[in-house]
Short mmCIF file of C-alpha atoms in Angstrom, two decimals:
data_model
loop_
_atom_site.label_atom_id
_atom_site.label_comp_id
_atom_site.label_asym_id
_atom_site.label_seq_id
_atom_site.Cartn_x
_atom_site.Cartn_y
_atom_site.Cartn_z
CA UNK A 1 -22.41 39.27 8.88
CA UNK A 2 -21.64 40.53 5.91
CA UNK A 3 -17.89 38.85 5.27
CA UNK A 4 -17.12 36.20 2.92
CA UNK A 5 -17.22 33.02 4.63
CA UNK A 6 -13.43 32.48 4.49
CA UNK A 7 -12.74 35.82 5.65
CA UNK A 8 -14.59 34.65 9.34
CA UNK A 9 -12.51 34.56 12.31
CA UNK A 10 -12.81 33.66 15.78
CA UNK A 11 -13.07 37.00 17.01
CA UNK A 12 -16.26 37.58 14.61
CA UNK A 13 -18.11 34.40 16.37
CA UNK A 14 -16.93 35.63 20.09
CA UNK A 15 -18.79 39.34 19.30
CA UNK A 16 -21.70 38.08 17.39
CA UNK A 17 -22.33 35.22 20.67
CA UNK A 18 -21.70 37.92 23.19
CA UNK A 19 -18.75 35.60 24.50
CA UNK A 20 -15.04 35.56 25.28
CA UNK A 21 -13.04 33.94 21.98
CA UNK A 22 -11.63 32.02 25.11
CA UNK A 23 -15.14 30.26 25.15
CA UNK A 24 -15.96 29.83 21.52
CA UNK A 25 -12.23 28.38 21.69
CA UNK A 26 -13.62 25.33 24.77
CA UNK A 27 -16.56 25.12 22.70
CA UNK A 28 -14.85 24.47 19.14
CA UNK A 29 -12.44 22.13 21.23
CA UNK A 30 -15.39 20.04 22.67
CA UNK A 31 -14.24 21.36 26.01
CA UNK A 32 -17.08 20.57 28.79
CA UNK A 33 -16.79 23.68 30.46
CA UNK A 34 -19.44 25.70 28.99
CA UNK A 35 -22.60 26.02 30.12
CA UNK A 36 -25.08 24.12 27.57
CA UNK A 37 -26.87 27.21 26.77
CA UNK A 38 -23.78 28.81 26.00
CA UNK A 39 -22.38 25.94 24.11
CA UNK A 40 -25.92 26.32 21.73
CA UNK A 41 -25.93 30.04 21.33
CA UNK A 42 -21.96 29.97 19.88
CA UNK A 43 -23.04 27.10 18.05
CA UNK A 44 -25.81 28.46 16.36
CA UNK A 45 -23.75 31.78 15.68
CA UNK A 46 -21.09 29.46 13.75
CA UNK A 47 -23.84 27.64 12.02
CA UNK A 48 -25.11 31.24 10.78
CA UNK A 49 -21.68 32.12 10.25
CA UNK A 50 -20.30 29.46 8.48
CA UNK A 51 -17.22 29.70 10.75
CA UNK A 52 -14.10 26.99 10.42
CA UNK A 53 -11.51 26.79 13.02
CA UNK A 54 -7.96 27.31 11.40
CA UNK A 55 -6.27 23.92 11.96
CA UNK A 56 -2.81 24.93 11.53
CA UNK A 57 -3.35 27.36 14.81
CA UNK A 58 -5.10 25.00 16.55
CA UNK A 59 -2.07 22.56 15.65
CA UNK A 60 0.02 25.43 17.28
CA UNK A 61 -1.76 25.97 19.89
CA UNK A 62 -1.96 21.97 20.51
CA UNK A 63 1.34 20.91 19.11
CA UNK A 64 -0.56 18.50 17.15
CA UNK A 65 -2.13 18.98 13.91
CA UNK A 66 -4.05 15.35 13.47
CA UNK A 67 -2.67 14.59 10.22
CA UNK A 68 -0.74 11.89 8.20
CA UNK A 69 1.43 11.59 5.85
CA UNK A 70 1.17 8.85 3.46
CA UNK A 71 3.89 8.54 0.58
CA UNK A 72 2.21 6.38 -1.83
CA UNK A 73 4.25 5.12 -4.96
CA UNK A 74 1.17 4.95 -7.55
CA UNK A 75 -2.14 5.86 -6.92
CA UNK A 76 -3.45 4.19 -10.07
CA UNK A 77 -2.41 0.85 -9.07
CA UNK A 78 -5.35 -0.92 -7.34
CA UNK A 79 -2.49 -3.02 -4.90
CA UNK A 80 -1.82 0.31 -3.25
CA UNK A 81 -5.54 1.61 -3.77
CA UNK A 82 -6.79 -0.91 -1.45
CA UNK A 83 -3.96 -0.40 1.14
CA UNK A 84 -4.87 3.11 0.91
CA UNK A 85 -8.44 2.30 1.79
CA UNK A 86 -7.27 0.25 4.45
CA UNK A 87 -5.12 3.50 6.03
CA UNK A 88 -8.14 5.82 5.86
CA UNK A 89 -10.29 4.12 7.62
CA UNK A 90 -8.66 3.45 10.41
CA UNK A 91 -7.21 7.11 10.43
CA UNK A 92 -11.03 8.48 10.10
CA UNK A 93 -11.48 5.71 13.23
CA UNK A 94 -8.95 7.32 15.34
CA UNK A 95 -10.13 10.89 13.74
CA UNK A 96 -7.13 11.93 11.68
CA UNK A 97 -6.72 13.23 8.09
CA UNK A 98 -4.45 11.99 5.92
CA UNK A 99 -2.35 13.96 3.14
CA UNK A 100 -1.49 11.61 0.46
CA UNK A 101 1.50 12.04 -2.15
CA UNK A 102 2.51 10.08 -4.94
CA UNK A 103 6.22 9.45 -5.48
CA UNK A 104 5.98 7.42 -8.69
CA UNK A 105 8.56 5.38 -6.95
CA UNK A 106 11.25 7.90 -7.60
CA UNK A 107 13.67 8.41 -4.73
CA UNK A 108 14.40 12.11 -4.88
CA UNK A 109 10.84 12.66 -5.62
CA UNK A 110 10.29 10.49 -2.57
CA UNK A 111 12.94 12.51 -0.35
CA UNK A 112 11.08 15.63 -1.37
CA UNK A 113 7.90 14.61 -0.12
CA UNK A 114 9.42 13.35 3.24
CA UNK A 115 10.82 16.54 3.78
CA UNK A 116 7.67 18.88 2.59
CA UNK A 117 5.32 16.46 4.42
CA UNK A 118 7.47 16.79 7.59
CA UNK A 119 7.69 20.62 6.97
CA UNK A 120 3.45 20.55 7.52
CA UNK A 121 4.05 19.66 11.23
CA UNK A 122 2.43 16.21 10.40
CA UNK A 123 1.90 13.78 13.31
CA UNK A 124 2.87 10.91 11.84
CA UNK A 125 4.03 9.35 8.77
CA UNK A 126 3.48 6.48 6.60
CA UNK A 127 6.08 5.54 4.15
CA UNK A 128 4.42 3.09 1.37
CA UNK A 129 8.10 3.38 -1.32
CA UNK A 130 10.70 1.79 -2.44
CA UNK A 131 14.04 0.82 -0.73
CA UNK A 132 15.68 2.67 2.08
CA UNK A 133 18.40 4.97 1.08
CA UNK A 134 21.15 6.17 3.64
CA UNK A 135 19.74 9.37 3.09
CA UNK A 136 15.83 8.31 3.97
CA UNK A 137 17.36 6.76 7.06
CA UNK A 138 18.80 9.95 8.37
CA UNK A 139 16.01 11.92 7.67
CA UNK A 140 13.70 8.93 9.57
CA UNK A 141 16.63 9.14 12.37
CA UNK A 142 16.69 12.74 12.61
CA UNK A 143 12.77 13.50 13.25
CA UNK A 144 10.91 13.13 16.31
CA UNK A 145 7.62 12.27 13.95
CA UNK A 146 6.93 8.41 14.33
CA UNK A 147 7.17 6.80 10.93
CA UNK A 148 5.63 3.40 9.78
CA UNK A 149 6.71 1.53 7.14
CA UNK A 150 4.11 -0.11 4.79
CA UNK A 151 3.89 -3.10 2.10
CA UNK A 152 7.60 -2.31 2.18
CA UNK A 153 10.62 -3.16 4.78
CA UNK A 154 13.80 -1.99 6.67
CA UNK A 155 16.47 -4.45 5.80
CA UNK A 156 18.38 -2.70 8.77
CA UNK A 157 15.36 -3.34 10.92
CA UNK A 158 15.86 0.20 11.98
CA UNK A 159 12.24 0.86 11.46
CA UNK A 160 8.79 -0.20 12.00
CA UNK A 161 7.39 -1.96 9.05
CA UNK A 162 3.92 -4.06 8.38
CA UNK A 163 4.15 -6.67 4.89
CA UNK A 164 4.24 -10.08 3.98
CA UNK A 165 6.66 -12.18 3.59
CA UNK A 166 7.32 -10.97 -0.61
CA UNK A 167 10.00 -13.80 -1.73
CA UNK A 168 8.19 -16.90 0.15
CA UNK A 169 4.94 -16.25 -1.15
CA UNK A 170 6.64 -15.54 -4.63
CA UNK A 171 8.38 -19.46 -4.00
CA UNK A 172 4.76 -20.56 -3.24
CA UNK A 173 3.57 -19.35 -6.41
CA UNK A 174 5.99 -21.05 -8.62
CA UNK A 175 5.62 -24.39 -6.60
CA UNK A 176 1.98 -24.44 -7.53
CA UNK A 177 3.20 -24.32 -10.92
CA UNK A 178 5.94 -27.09 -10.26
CA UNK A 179 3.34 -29.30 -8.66
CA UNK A 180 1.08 -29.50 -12.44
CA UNK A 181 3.84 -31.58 -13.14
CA UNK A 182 5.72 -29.15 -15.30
CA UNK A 183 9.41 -27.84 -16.13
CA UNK A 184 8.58 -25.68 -18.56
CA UNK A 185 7.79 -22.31 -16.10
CA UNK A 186 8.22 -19.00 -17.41
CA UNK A 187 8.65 -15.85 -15.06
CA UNK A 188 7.11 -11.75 -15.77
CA UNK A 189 9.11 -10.20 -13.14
CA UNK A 190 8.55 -7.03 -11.53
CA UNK A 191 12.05 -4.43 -11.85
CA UNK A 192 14.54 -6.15 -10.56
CA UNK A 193 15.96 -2.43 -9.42
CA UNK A 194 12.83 -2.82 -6.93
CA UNK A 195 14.21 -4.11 -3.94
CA UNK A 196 10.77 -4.40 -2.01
CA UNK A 197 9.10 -6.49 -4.22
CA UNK A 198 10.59 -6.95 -8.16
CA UNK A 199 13.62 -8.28 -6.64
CA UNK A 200 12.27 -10.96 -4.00
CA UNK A 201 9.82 -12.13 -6.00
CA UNK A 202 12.29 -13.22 -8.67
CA UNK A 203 14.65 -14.65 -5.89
CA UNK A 204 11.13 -16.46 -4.81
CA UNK A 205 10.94 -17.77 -8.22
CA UNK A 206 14.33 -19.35 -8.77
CA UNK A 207 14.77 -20.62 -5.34
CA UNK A 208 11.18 -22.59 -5.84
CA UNK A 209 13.38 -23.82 -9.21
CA UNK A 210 16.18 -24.45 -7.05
CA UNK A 211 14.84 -26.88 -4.84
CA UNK A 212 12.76 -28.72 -7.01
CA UNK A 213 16.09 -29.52 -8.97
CA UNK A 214 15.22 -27.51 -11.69
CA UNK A 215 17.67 -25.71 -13.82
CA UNK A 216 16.93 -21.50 -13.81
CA UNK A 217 17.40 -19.95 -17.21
CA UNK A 218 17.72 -16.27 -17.38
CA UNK A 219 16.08 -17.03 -21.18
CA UNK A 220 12.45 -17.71 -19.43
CA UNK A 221 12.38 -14.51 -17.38
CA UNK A 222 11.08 -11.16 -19.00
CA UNK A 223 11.19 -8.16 -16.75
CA UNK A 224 8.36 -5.82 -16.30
CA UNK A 225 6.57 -2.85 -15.16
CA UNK A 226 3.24 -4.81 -13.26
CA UNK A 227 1.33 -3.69 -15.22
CA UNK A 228 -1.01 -5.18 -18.10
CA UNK A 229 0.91 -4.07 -21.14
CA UNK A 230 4.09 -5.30 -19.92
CA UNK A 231 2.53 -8.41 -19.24
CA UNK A 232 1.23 -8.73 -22.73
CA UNK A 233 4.00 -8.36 -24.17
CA UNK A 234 6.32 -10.11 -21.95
CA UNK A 235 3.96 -13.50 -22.81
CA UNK A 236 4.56 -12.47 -26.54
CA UNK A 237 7.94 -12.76 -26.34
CA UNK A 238 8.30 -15.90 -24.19
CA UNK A 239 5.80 -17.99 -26.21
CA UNK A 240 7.63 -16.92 -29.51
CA UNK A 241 10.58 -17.94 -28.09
CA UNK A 242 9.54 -20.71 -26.08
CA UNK A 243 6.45 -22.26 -27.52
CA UNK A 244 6.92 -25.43 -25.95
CA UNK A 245 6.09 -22.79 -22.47
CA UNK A 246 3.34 -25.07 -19.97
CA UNK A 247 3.18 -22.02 -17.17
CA UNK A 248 3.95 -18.71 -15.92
CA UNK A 249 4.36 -17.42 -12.93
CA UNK A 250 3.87 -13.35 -12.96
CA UNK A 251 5.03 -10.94 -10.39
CA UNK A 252 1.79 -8.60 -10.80
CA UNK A 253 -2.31 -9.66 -11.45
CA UNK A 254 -2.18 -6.98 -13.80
CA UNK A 255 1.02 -8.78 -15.51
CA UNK A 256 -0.80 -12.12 -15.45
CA UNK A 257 -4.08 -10.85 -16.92
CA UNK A 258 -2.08 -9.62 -20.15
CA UNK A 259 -0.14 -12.54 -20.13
CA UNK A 260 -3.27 -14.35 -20.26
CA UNK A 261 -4.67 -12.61 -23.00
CA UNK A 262 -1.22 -12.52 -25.01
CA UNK A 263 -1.43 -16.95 -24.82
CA UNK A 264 -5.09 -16.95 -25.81
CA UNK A 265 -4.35 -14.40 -29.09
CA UNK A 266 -1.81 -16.60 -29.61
CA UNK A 267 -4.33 -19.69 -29.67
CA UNK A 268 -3.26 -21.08 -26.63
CA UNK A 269 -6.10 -22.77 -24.12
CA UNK A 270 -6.13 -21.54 -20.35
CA UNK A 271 -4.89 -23.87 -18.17
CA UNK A 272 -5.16 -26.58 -20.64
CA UNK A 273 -1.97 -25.03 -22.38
CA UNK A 274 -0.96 -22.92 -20.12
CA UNK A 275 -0.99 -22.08 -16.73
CA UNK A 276 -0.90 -18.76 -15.34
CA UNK A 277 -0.76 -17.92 -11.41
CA UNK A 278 -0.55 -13.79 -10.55
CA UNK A 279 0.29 -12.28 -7.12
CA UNK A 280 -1.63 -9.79 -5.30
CA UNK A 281 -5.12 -10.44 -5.79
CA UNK A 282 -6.71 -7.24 -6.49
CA UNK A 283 -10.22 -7.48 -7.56
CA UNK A 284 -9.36 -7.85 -11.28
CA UNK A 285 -8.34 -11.33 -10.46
CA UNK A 286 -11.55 -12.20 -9.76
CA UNK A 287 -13.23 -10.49 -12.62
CA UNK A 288 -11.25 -11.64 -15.63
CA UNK A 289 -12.11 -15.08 -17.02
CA UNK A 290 -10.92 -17.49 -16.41
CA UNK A 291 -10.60 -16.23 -12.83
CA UNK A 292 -7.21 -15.83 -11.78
CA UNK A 293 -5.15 -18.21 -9.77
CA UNK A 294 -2.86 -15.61 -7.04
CA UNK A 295 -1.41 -15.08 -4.40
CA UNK A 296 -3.80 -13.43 -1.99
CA UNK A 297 -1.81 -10.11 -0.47
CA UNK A 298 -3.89 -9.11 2.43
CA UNK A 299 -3.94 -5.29 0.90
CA UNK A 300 -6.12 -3.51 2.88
CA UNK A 301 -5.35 -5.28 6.24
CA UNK A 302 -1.72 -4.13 5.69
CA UNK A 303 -2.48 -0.43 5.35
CA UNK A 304 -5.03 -0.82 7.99
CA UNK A 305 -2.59 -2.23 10.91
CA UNK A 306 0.26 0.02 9.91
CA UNK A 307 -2.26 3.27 10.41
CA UNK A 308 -3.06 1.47 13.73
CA UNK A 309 0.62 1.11 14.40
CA UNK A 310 1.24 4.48 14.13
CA UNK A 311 -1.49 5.42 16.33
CA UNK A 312 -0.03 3.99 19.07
CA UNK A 313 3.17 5.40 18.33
CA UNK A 314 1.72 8.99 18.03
CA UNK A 315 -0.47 8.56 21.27
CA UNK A 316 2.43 6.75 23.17
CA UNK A 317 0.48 3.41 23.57
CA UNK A 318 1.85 0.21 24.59
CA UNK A 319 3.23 -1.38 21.52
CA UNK A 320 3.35 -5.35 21.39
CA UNK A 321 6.03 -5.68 18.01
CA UNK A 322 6.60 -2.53 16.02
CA UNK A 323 7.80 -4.93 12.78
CA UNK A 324 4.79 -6.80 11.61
CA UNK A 325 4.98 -9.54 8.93
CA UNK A 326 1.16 -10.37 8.14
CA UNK A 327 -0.04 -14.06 6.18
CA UNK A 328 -0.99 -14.37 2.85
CA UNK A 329 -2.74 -17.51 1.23
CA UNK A 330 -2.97 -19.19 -2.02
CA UNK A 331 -5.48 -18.14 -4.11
CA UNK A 332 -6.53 -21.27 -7.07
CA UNK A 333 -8.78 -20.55 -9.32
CA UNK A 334 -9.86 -21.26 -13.10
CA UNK A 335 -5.95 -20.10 -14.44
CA UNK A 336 -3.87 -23.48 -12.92
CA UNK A 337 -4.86 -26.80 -13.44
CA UNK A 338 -3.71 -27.15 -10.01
CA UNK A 339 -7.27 -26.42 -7.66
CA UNK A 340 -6.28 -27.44 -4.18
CA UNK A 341 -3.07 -26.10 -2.01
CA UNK A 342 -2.60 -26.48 1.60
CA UNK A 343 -2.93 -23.12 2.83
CA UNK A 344 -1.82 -22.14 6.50
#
């Protein structure tokens, strides 16, 4: 017993039990076909030994290797922190572990990690990025690995997907601002280059504008990053050159919080002066004061049923719709002067 504990094989266990590797192998594999005084004696002698199975030859041996990948854009953003949560607990459910990358929502950076990920022998993949390239599509097309889309879609419908519906809750947002009584609406966009959500969000916004009859000015939108600098500044710049701004709708919580703070350096009153309505709802929104009017993104239920989805794909289990669109609500708070909405 004298090897270093990563240094312990299989064959080291088998001699030290007195057994067959063939048994420690149906014992290490929860395989009933060992007697139970057997089944104690190996696995006291891997207790002692501080033996662990080599799960890329198991996956061999198996053909399976009970892991995901998950491409995650950006870990530090709490949206996709949540959905994250959501993924590993049902993978730990449905005992699988999950390897997760962050692509910093750069496509050959995401292309790389397909590829690498795929390269692992991984049973299944979750794709959590940006929009889908020809070249993502062949790769997707190419491998027999079941891939899930999450908080994102397939425009082709090629693939399986779970989200919301990104430019009708955006339209719901702005009407709550329409509905103060107001014309005077300013949007903090997400990048418009981001086809998943910048992009429909702002199409959500103008078409709310559209058919409420009121004119869109490209003048009252400031693009961007979702996060809480960008949103300061972005509410800088609009209430410099719009003073006479009554609400803003912005694409991120993290964007609304800064804008937020940006109208009340600037003397402004929350919602008194200003309304302010975010989208996402990640527990900030409910920590910052006044609490923060959103739309409620059911995070962690999206990365939950897409890990779920993929189970069944990777287990060949009857699947009821493989393209999931999930409800979100309308979250009012302190930050609209608006307190009631009909949600669905």
């Amino acid at each position: 017993m004298g090897k270093k504990k990563g240094t312990i094989t299989i064959y080291d266990v088998a001699r030290e039990a007195d057994v067959s590797m063939a048994t420690v192998s149906r014992v290490v594999n929860g395989n009933p076909n060992v007697k139970p005084s057997t089944r104690k004696k190996v696995l006291e002698v891997i207790r002692q030994l501080g033996y662990r199975p080599n799960a890329v030859a198991r996956g061999l041996a198996s053909k399976k290797t009970t892991t995901v990948g998950v491409i995650i854009p950006d870990i530090s953003n709490m949206f996709y922190a949540e959905l994250t949560r959501g993924i590993e607990d049902i993978a730990t459910m449905y005992h699988y572990n999950i390897i997760l990358s962050n692509s910093d929502l750069k496509t050959e950076k995401e292309l790389k990690l397909i590829e690498t990920l795929l390269e692992k022998q991984v049973d299944g993949l979750l794709y959590l990025g940006g929009e889908l390239t020809d070249t993502h599509q062949e790769i997707f097309a190419e491998t027999n690995v079941p891939v899930v889309l999450a908080a994102t879609h397939d425009q082709t419908q090629k693939q399986s997907f779970v989200t919301i519906d990104q430019k009708k809750a955006a339209e719901e947002a702005t009407t709550v601002l329409i509905e103060e009584g107001t014309q005077q609406i300013a949007f903090i966009s997400g990048p418009l280059t981001d086809v998943v959500k910048g992009y429909p969000r702002y199409q959500g916004y103008k078409s709310a504008l559209k058919k409420h009859q009121i004119p869109f000015d490209e003048e009252w939108v400031r693009v961007g990053d979702y996060r809480y600098t960008s949103g300061y500044q972005s509410m800088m710049e609009l209430l410099e050159a719009h003073p006479d701004c009554k609400a803003v709708f912005a694409a991120s919580d993290e964007m609304a919080v800064g804008a937020i703070h940006a109208a009340l350096d600037k003397g402004k009153r929350i919602p008194d002066d200003l309304s302010v309505i975010g989208f996402e709802n990640i527990p900030l929104a409910s920590q910052v004061r006044p609490l923060l009017s959103t739309i409620h993104v059911p995070m962690y239920d999206i990365g939950a049923v897409a890990m779920r989805l993929l189970t069944k794909f990777m287990n060949n289990e009857e699947i009821e719709s493989s393209q999931v669109v999930l409800q979100y609500t309308v979250e009012l708070r302190q930050s609209t002067r608006l307190k009631k909405w009909p949600n669905r």
